[in-house]
Structure formats: C-alpha cells, structure tokens
Coordinates of C-alpha atoms and ligand atoms in Angstrom, one line a residue:
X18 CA 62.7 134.5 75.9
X19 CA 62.1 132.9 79.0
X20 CA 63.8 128.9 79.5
X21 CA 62.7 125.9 81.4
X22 CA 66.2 126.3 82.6
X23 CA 69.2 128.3 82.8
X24 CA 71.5 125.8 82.5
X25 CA 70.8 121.9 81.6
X26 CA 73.9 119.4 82.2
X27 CA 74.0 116.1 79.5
X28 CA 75.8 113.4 81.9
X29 CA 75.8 113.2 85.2
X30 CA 79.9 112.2 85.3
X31 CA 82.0 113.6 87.7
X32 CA 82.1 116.4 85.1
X33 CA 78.2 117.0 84.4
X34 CA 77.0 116.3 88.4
X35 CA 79.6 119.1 89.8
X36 CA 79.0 121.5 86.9
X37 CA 75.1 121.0 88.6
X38 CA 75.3 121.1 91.6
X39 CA 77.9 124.2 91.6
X40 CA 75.5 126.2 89.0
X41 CA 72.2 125.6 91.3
X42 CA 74.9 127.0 94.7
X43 CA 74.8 130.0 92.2
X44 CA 71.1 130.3 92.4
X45 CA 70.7 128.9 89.1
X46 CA 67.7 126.9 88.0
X47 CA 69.3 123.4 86.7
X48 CA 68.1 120.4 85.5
X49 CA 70.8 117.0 84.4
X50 CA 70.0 114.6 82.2
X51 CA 71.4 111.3 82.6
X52 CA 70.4 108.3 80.4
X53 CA 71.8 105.5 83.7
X54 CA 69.9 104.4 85.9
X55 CA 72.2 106.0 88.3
X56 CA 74.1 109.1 88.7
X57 CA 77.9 109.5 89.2
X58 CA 78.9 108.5 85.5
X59 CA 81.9 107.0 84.3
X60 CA 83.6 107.2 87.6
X61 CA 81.4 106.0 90.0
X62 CA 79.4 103.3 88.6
X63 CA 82.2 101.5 86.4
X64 CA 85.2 103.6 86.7
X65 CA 87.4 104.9 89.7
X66 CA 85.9 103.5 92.6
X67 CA 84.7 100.0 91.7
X68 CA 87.9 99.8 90.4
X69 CA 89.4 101.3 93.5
X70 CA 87.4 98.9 95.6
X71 CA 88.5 95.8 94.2
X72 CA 92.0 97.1 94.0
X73 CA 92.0 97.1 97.8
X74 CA 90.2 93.9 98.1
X75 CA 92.9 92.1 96.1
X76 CA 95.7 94.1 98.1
X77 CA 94.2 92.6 101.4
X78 CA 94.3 89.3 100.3
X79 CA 97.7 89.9 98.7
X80 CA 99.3 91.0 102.3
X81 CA 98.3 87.2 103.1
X82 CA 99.4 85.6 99.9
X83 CA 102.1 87.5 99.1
X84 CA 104.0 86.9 102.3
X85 CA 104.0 90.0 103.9
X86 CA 102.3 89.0 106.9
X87 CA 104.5 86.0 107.5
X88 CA 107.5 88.9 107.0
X89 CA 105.9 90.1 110.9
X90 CA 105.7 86.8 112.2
X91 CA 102.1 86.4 111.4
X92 CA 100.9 83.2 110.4
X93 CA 97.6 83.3 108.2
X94 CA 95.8 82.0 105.4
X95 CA 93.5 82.9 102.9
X96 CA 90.6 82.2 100.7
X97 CA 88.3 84.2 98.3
X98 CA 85.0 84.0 97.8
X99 CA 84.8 86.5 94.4
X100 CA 80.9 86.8 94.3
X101 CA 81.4 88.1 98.0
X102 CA 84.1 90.8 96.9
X103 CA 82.2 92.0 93.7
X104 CA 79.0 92.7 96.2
X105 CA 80.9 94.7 98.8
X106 CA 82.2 96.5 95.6
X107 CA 78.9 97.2 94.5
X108 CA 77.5 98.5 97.8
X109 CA 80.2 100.9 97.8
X110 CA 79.1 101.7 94.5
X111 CA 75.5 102.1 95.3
X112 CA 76.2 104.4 98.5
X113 CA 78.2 107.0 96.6
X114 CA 75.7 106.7 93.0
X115 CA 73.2 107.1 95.9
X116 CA 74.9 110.2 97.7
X117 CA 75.2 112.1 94.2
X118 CA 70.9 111.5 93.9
X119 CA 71.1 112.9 97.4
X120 CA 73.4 116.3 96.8
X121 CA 71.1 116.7 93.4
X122 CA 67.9 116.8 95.7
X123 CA 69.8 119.2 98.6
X124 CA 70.8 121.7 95.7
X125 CA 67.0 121.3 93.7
X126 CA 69.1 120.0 90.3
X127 CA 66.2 118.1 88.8
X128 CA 67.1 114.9 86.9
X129 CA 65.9 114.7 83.6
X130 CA 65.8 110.4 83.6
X131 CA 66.4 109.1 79.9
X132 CA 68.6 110.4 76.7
X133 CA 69.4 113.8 75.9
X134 CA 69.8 115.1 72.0
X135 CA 70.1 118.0 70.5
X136 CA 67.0 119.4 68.9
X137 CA 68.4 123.6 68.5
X138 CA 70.9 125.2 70.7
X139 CA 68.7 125.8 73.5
X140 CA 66.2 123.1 72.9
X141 CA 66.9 119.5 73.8
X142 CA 65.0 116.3 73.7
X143 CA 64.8 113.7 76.4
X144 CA 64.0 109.9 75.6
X145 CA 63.0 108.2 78.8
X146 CA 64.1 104.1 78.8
X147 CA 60.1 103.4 78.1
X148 CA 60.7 105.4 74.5
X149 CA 58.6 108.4 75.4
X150 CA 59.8 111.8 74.9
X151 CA 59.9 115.3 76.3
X152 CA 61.5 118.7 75.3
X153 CA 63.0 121.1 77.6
X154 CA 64.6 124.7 76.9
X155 CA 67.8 126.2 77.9
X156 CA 69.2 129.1 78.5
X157 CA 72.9 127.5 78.3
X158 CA 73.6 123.7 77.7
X159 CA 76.3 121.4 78.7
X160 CA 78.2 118.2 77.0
X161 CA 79.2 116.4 79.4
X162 CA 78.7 113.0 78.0
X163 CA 82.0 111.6 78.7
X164 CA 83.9 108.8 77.0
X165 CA 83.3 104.9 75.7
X166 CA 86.1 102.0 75.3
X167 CA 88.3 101.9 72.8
X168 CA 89.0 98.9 70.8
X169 CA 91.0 97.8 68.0
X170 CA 90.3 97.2 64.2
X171 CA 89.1 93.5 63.8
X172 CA 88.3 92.8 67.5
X173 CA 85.1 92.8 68.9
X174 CA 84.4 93.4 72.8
X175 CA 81.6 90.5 73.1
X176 CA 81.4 91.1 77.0
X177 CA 82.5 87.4 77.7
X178 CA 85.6 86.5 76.1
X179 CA 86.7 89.8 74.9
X180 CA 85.8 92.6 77.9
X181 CA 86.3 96.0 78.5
X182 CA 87.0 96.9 82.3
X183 CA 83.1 97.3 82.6
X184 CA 83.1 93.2 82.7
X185 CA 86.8 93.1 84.5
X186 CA 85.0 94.8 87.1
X187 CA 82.6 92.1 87.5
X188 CA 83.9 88.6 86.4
X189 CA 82.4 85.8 88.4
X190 CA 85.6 83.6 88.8
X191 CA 88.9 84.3 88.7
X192 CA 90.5 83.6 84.8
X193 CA 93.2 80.9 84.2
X194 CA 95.0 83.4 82.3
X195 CA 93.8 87.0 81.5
X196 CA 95.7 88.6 78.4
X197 CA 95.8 92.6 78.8
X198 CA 95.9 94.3 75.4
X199 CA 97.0 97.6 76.1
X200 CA 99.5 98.6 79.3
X201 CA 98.6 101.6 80.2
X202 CA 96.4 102.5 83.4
X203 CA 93.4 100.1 83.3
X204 CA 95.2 97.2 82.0
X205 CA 97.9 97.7 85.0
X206 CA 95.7 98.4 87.8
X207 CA 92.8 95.8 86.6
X208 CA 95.9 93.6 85.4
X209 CA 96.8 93.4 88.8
X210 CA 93.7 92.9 90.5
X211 CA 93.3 89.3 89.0
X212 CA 96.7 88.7 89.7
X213 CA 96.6 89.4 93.4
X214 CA 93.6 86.7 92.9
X215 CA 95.7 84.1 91.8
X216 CA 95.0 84.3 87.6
X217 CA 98.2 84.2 85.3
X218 CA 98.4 87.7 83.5
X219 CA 100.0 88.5 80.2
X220 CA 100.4 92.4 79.5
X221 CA 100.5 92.9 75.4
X222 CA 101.8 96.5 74.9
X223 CA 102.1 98.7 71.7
X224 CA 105.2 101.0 72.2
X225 CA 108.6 100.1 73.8
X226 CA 107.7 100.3 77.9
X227 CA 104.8 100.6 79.6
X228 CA 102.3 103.6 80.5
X229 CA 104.4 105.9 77.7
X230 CA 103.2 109.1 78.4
X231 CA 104.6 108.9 81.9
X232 CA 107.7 109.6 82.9
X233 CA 110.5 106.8 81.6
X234 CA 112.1 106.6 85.1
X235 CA 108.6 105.3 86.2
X236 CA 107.6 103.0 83.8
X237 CA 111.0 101.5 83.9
X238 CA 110.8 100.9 87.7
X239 CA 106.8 100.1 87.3
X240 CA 108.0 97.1 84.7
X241 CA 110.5 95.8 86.5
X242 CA 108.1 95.7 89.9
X243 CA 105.1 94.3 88.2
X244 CA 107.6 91.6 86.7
X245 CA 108.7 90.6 90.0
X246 CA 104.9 90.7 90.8
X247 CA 104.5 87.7 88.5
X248 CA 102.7 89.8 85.7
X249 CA 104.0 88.7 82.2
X250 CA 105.0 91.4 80.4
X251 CA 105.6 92.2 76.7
X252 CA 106.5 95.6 75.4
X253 CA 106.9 96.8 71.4
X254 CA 104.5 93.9 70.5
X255 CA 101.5 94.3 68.6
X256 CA 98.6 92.4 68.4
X257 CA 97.5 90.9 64.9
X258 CA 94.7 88.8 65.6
X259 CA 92.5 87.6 68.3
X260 CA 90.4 84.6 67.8
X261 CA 87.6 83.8 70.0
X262 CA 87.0 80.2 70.1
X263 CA 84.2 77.8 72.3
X264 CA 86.1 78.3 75.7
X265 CA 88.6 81.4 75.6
X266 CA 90.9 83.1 72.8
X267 CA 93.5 82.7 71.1
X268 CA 95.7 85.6 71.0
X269 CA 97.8 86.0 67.8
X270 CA 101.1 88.8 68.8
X271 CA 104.1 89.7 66.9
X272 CA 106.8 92.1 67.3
X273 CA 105.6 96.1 66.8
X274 CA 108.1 96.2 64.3
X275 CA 107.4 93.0 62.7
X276 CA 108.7 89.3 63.0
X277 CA 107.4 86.2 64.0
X278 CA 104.2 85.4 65.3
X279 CA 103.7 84.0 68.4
X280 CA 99.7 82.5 69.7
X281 CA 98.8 83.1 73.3
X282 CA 96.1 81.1 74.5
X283 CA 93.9 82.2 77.0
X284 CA 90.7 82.4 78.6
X285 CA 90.1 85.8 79.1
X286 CA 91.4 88.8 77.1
X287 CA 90.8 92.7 78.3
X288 CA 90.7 95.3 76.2
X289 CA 92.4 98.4 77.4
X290 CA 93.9 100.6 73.9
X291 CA 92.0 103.8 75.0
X292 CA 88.7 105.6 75.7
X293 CA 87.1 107.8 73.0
X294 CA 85.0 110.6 73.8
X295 CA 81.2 109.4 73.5
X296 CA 78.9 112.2 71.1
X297 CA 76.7 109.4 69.7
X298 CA 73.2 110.5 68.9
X299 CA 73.8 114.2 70.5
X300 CA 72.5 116.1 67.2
X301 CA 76.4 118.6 67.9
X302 CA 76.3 118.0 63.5
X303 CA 73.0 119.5 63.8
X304 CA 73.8 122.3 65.7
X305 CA 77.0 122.7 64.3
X306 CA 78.9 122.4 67.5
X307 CA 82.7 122.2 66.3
X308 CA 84.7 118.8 66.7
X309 CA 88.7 118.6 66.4
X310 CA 90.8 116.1 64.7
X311 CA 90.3 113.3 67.4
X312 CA 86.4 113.8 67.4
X313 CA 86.8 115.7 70.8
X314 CA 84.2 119.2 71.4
X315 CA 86.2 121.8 70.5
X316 CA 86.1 124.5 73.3
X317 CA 88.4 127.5 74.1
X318 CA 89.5 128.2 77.9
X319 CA 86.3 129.0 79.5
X320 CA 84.7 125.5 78.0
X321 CA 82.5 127.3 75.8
X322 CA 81.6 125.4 72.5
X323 CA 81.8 127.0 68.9
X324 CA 78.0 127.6 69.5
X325 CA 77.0 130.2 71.6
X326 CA 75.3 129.1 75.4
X327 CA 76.9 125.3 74.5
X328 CA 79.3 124.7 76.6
X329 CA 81.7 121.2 77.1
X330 CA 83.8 119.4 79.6
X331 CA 85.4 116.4 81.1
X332 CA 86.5 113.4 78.7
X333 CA 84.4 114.8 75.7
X334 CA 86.7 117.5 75.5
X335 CA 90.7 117.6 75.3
X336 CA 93.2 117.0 77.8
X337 CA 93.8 113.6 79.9
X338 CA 90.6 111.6 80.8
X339 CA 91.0 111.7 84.7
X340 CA 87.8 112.2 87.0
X341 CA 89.7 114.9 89.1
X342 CA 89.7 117.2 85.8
X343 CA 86.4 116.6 85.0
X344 CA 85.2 117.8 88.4
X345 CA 87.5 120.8 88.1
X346 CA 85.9 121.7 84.8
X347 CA 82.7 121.5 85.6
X348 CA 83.4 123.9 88.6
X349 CA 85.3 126.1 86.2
X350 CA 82.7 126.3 83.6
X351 CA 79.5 126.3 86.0
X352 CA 81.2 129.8 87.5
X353 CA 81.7 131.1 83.7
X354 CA 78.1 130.0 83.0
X355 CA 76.9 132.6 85.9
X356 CA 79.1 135.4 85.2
X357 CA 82.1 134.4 87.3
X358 CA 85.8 133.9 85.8
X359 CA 86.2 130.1 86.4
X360 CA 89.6 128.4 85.2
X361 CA 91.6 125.3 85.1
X362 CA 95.3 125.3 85.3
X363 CA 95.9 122.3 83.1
X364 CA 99.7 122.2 83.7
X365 CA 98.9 120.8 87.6
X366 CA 97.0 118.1 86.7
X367 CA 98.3 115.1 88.8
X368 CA 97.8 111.7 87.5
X369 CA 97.9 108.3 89.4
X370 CA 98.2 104.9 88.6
X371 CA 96.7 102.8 91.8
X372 CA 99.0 99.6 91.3
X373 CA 101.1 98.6 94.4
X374 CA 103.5 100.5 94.5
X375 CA 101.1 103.7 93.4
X376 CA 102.7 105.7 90.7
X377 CA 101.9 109.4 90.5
X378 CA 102.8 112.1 88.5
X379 CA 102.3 116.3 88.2
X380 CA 103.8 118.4 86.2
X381 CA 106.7 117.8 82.8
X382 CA 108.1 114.8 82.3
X383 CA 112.2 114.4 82.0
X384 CA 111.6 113.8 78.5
X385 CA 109.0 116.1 77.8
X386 CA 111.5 118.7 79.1
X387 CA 114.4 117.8 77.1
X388 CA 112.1 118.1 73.9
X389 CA 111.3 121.5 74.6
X390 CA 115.0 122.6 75.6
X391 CA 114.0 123.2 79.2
X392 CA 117.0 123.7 81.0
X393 CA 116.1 121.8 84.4
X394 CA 117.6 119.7 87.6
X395 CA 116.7 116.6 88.6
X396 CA 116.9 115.5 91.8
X397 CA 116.0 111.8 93.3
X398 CA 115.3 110.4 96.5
X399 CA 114.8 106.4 97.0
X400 CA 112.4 104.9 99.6
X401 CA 115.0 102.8 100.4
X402 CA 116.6 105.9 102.2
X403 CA 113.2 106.9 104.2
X404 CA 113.1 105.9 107.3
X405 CA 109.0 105.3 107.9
X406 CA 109.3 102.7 104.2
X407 CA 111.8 101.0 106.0
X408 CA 110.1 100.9 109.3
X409 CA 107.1 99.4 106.8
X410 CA 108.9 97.0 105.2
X411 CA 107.4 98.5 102.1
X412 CA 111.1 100.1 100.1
X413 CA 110.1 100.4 96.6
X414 CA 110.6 103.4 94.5
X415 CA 111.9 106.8 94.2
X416 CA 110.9 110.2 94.3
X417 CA 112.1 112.2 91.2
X418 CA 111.5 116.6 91.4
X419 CA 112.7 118.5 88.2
X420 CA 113.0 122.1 88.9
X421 CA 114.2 124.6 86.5
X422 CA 117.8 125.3 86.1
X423 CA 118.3 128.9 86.1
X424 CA 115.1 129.8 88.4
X425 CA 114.4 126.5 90.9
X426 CA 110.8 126.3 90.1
X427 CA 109.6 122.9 90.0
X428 CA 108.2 122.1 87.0
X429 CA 107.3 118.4 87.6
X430 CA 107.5 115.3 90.0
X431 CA 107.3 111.9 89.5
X432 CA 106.9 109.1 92.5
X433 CA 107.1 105.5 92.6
X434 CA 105.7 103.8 95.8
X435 CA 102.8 102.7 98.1
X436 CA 101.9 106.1 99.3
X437 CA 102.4 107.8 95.5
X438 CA 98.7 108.9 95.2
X439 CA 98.7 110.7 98.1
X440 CA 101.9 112.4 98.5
X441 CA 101.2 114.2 94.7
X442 CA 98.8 116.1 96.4
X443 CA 101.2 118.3 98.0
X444 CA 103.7 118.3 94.9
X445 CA 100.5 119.9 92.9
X446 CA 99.8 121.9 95.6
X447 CA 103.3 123.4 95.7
X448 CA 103.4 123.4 92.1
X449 CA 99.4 125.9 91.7
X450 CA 102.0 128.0 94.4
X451 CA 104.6 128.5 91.9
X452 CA 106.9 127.0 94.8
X453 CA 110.8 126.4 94.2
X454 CA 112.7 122.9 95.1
X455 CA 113.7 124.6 97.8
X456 CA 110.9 125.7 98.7
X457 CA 109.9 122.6 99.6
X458 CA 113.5 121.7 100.9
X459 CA 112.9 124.0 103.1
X460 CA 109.2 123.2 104.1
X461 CA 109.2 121.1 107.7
X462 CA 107.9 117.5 107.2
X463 CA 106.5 114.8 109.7
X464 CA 108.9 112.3 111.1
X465 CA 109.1 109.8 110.6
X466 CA 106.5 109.9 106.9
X467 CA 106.8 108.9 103.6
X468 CA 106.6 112.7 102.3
X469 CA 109.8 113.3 103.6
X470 CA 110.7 111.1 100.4
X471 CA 109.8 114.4 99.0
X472 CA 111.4 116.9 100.8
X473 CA 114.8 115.0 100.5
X474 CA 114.3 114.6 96.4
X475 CA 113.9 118.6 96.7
X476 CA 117.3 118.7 98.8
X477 CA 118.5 117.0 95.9
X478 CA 117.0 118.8 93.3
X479 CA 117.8 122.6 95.2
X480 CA 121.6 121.9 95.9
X481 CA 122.3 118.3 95.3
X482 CA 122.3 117.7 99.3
X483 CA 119.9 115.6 100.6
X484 CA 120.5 114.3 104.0
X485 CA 119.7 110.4 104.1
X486 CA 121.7 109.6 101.2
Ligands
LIG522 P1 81.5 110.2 82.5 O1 81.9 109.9 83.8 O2 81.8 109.2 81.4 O3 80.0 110.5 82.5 C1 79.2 110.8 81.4 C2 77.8 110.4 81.7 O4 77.0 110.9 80.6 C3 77.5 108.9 81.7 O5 76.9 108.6 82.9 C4 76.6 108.6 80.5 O6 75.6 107.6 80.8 C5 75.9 109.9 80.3 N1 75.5 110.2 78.9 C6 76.2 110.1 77.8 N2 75.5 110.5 76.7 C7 74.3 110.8 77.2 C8 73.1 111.3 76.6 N3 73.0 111.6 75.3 N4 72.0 111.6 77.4 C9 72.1 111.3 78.8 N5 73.2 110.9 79.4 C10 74.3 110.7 78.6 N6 89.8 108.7 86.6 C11 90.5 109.1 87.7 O7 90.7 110.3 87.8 N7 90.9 108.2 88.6 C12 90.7 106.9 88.5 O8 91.0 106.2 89.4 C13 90.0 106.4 87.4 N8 89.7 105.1 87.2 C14 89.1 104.7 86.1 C15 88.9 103.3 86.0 C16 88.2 102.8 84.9 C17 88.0 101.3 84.7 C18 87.7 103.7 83.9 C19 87.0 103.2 82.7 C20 87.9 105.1 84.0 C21 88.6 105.6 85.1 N9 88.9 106.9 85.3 C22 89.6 107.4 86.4 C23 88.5 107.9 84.3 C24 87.2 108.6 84.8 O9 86.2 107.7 85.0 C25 86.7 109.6 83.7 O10 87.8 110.5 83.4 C26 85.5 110.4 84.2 O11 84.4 109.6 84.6 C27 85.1 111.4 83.2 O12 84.0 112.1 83.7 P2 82.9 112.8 82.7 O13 81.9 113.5 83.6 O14 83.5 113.6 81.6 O15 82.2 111.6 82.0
LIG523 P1 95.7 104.4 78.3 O1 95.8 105.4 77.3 O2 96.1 104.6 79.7 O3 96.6 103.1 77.9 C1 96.4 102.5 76.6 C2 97.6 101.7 76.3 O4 97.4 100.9 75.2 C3 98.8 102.6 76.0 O5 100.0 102.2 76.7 C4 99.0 102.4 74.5 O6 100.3 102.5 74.1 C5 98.5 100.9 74.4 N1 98.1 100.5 73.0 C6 97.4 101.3 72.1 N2 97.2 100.6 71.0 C7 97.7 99.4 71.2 C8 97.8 98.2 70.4 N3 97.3 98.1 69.2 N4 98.4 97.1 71.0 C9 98.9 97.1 72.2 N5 98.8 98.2 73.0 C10 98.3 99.3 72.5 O7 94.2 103.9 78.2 P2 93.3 102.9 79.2 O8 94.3 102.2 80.1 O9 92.4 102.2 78.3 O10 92.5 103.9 80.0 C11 91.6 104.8 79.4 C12 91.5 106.1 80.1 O11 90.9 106.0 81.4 C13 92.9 106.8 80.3 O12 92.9 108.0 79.6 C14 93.0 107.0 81.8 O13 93.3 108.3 82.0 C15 91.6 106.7 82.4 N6 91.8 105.9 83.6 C16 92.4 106.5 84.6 C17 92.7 105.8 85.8 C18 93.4 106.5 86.9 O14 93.5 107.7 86.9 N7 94.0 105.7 87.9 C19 92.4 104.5 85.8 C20 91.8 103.9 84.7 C21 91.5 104.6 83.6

C-alpha cells in the first residue's frame, strides 16, 4: 500500500521534532503534527528554557542583591522592571521555537498545523484550530505527545491564584508570598526565581526532605542552602486544603503523618506534585495501543508500541521526564524506524536541578545502592577544597563518586555546586565509557577548574587519597 508518509511524528517536543528531523536525514518522507502554534513543545515554549532564562535573570539581579558584588568591592544597586524580564524571556523563546520551524524546512519535515487522533494504525486525523479536518496515512506513526501538570485531589489550577509553572513563567509582578506545593525540581528552581525577586517563598513538601529521588546527601545540603537562601521550607507536610478566596489563598497544611493544622496565607500558590503523560483525545483505546499502570505507552526497547508501525517516546512513555531523554529517544527510535539499531542507555541519564548552587546527578544513588546490596565506595570532595571555588568566592557543595567495591567502576555521581550542570557531562561521559574512579583519578584536569572537584572525589573514591584534603 502506498502512504502519504513513512513516518508521521504527534508532537513536536524535544522528543517528536528530533525523531523528525533525524528520520527525514534518513531519506524518509516525514510529516509532524503539532497542535501549538509553535514548535519545540514542552521544553521550549513553557519548559526548560523560559525557565532557564528567568533563572539567570533572577541570578543577575541576585549577584546585586545578594551581596556578592559588594563581597569585590563593588558598589551597585538594583531594580526590576518584571514586564521587561518576562519579554527578553520570550524573545529567547521565540528565536529557538523559531529555529526548530527553520531545521523542519532545511530537512523538508512538513508540519501538519492542528490536532492529531488516531483514526487506524496508519491513518490519523488532523483538526486545524479553525475546526476543519484532514486525514493523512502512515507507514509508521509516533506518540510523542508529551506530558500535562499534575495536580492534587480537590485543588483546581485556575491560572491566577492557583498556577502551574506555565503562569510562574509569566506573572506580571512579583507575589507577596508564593506557597510551592510540591519540592521537587520546578518548585525549587521556579521557587527560587521569585525569591531572587524579592517575594517571600514557602516550600510545602510531601515526603521527609526535598527532591527524594535524588541522592540524600544532596537534598540535605540543597535544604540547608535554600534555607540560608531565605526559602521557607517544610518537609513531611501535607497539604489538606487550599482555599481560594477574593485576593490570594489560604493554604490549609498539616503534618504527613497527621497533627495539627496549620493555615498559610498567601497570595500566590504553585502547583508542582508531578507531570502526567498527556494521551487525551489520541484514539490509542481505539487502536488498542497498550498503556501501563501509570497510564504511560507501553513500549519495549526499541520504542515500538504494542501495535505494530506505532511507535512512542519522551514523557509519554516511562523513565524520568527530562528533555535530554526525549531527544535521545527520538534519535533512537527514528534509526529503528529506518532499519538502523538505535538505543538508549537509560542507566546514564544525568539529571539537573538549575538552582544556585546547580545540583546534578548520573548514575545510582547511595541509597539506591544499598537497597540492591551493591557493594560500592564512596568517595567526596568539597568545593571548599578546590582552588578555582575559592578563587570565586563561590564554596558551596561537594562532589560525591560511588564506584563499585570489588571492580572500581563508577556507578554514580552526585554534585552540589554552581558549575553542577555542566561538570555531569563528563561524569556521564565517563560513565557510557564504562570508566573506573581511577580512571578518572587518573584523567589530567584544568588548573585551576571546578572539575577538578571531580577528579579529587575520584582520588577519594579509587584509594581514599585525594590531594587537597
Ligand atoms: P513535550 O515537550 O511535552 O511536547 C509534546 C508536544 O505534543 C506539545 O507541543 C503538545 O502541544 C503536542 N501535542 C500533544 N498532543 C497532541 C496532539 N494530539 N496533536 C498534536 N500535538 C499534540 N527537562 C529538562 O531536561 N531540563 C529542564 O531544564 C527542564 N525544565 C523544565 C521546566 C518546566 C517548567 C517544565 C514544565 C518541564 C521542564 N523539563 C525540563 C521537562 C521537559 O520539558 C520535558 O521532559 C520534555 O519537554 C518532554 O519532551 P516530549 O517531546 O516528550 O514532550
Ligand atoms: P517532581 O517529581 O520533580 O517533584 C514533585 C514533588 O512533589 C516531589 O518532591 C513529591 O514528593 C512532591 N509531592 C507529591 N505529592 C505531594 C503532596 N500531596 N504534597 C506535597 N508535596 C507533594 O515534579 P515537578 O517538580 O512537578 O516536575 C515535573 C517534571 O518536570 C519532573 O519529572 C522533572 O523531571 C521535569 N522537570 C525537569 C527540570 C530539570 O530537568 N531541571 C525542571 C523542571 C521540570
């Protein structure tokens, strides 16, 4: 039978857009359909960079109010103008939504403008924003329709009072006092945005520390850090009620494990439990495309679906929601699509948290390691030790690499500090290598850098002798 296409992408994410644009380099005829009215997804229109973007803003402003400047002798001041930030946020936005519409036109990927559904396996309905409809066939198809907030029974997001980070990423003054339901990664990094900008914060979180899938070590430093930031912070406490009243909320907490209720009032209150993976209105029931107990596609390890020529990736599938994977997958799966053997190693996925100090992470937690009997090392390095941090002025946080006892193969490492998102790239790197602590020991590093942070938790990991400590 011959197909419109041989391959049409649902979502233009970081996931869907790669997946495109690597099938069409493999001569493949492609089309992507993308209900936004610009490409990028997720990530780039409300996601990672805005986010990114205003996280830097806030930083630059903080180096003024925070005191660091004065730390160098230099006397400023400062004052925001928030409408002013949120527009050079958006032009960054616009350039890189506008790059993808660029790369989809180099490769010929054709975008299919409106809202993809299933009709059959290889058939699939678009429904343009004016309501009128077309059909295009297939010869494979791809979910990659991403993921939607996450809220919590009995609270509704209204957009004003009660956000998501879409509306964090846009408010047009800067809250009395924001409440953050939920500290994990967008509550901290959003959290921390509007506290650079001067609002009071209030972190409500579920379980007993903060971000809990990370490794303890760095959620117990992150805690402490933020504290001394100014953010408020209260762990093991639920949230029973929020009540939305003329101006602001009320927010009702109590302890996770029950006790007395205490009301927080505030202005603002940010919703950040989770993300879901978003299927609505895709016809996969139809098709019978196979979901798992968390309402995730079901796919095996070359992303293909329980339906033959479906395919999935990205935050509608398993694993953690991270831009970086998506991308990964969709080369991955775009390379399986035309014949190739495309896979992702999803043991070295690195994850970062872009507070200041960064946290970043790649590989098995301590705790993770001690549940599955691992026998491992740990070695630890402070910034406090490395020269170029204390040059900078800029101390806080520790490396941590955990190797394997018997063998020395790093299985994961963990860093606290300003540099943290950029020095995991190496750890993952070393990690895809199958490298040893001492192979990293033994790896020559820039002097004076933060990575040598790095390269002296190794030491400590490899024989238990670094040098600076
Ligand atoms: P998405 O990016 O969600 O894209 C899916 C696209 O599909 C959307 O554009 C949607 O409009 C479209 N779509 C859905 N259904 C249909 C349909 N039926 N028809 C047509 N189009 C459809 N990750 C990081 O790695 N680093 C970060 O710093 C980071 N920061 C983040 C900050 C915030 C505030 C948020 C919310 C997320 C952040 N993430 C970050 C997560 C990251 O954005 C996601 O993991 C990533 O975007 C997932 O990519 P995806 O392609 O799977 O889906
Ligand atoms: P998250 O999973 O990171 O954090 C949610 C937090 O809410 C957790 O700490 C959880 O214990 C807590 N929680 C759950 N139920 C609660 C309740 N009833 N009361 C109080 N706390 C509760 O989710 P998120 O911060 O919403 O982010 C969603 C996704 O977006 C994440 O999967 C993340 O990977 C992705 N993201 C990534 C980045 C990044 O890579 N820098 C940035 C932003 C978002």
């Amino acid at each position: 039978m011959a197909y419109d296409f041989d391959l049409v992408v649902i979502g233009a994410g970081p996931g869907g857009y790669v997946a495109a644009i690597r099938a069409a380099q493999h001569g493949l005829k492609v089309a992507c359909v993308e209900k936004r009215g610009t490409l990028g997804g997720t990530c780039l229109n409300v996601g990672c960079i805005p986010s990114k973007a205003l996280l830097h803003a806030s930083e630059l402003y903080e180096e003024v109010t925070g005191g660091h400047m004065k730390t160098w002798g230099i006397e400023a001041s400062a004052r925001i103008d928030v409408g002013a930030m949120i527009a050079e946020k958006d032009k960054a936005v616009k350039e890189l939504t506008g790059g993808i519409e660029m790369l989809f036109k180099k490769n010929k990927v054709t975008w299919l403008k409106g809202t993809g559904r299933f009709l059959e396996p290889h058939k699939i309905e678009v429904t343009g924003a004016d309501g009128a409809t077309s059909t295009v066939t297939a010869r494979n198809a791809l979910i990659a329709t991403g993921s939607e907030v996450a809220s919590l029974p009995g609270i509704k997001i209204d957009g004003k009072v009660v956000i998501s980070s879409t509306e964090a990423l846009t408010l047009p003054k800067v809250p009395e006092h924001l409440v953050v339901i939920g500290g994990g990664v967008i509550g901290l990094e959003l959290g921390s945005v509007w506290r650079r900008l001067g609002a009071k914060v209030t972190v409500v979180e579920y379980m007993d520390r903060l971000t809990p899938t990370m490794d303890a070590d760095l959620s117990k430093e992150l805690e402490k850090i933020l504290k001394r930031q100014g953010m408020e912070i209260m762990t093991a406490t639920k949230v029973a009620e929020v009540k939305v009243k003329k101006a602001g909320a009320t927010v009702v907490v109590e302890p996770a494990k029950g006790g007395a209720a205490q009301e927080i009032a505030c202005d603002v209150v940010l919703m950040s439990v989770g993300r879901r993976p978003y299927l609505d209105g895709l016809g996969l029931e139809k098709i019978g495309v196979g979901l798992d107990e968390r309402g995730r596609v079901r796919v095996g390890h070359d992303f293909a679906t329980t339906v033959p020529g479906v395919w999935a990736i990205g935050d509608a599938i398993p694993g953690p929601m991270l831009a970086h994977k998506a991308e990964d997958e969709g080369v991955a799966c775009a390379d399986n699509i035309a014949g190739l053997n495309g896979i992702v190693n999803h043991d070295v996925i690195p994850s970062v948290i872009y507070t200041m100090p960064e946290v970043a992470s790649v590989g098995k937690t301590e705790e993770e390691l001690k549940a599955a009997g691992v026998a491992y090392k740990a070695g630890k390095f402070p910034f406090l030790a490395n020269s170029r941090a204390k040059a900078n002025r800029d101390t806080a946080g520790f490396v941590k690499v955990l190797a394997d006892a018997k063998t020395d193969r790093v299985l994961g490492v963990h860093i606290i500090g300003s540099l943290a998102g950029t020095m995991i790239a190496q750890a993952a790197q070393a990690m895809e290598f199958g490298a040893s602590a001492e192979d990293i020991a033994l790896t020559c590093h820039a002097h004076p850098t933060h990575p040598e942070a790095l390269k002296e938790a190794a030491m400590a990991a490899y024989n238990g002798k670094p040098i600076h400590i």
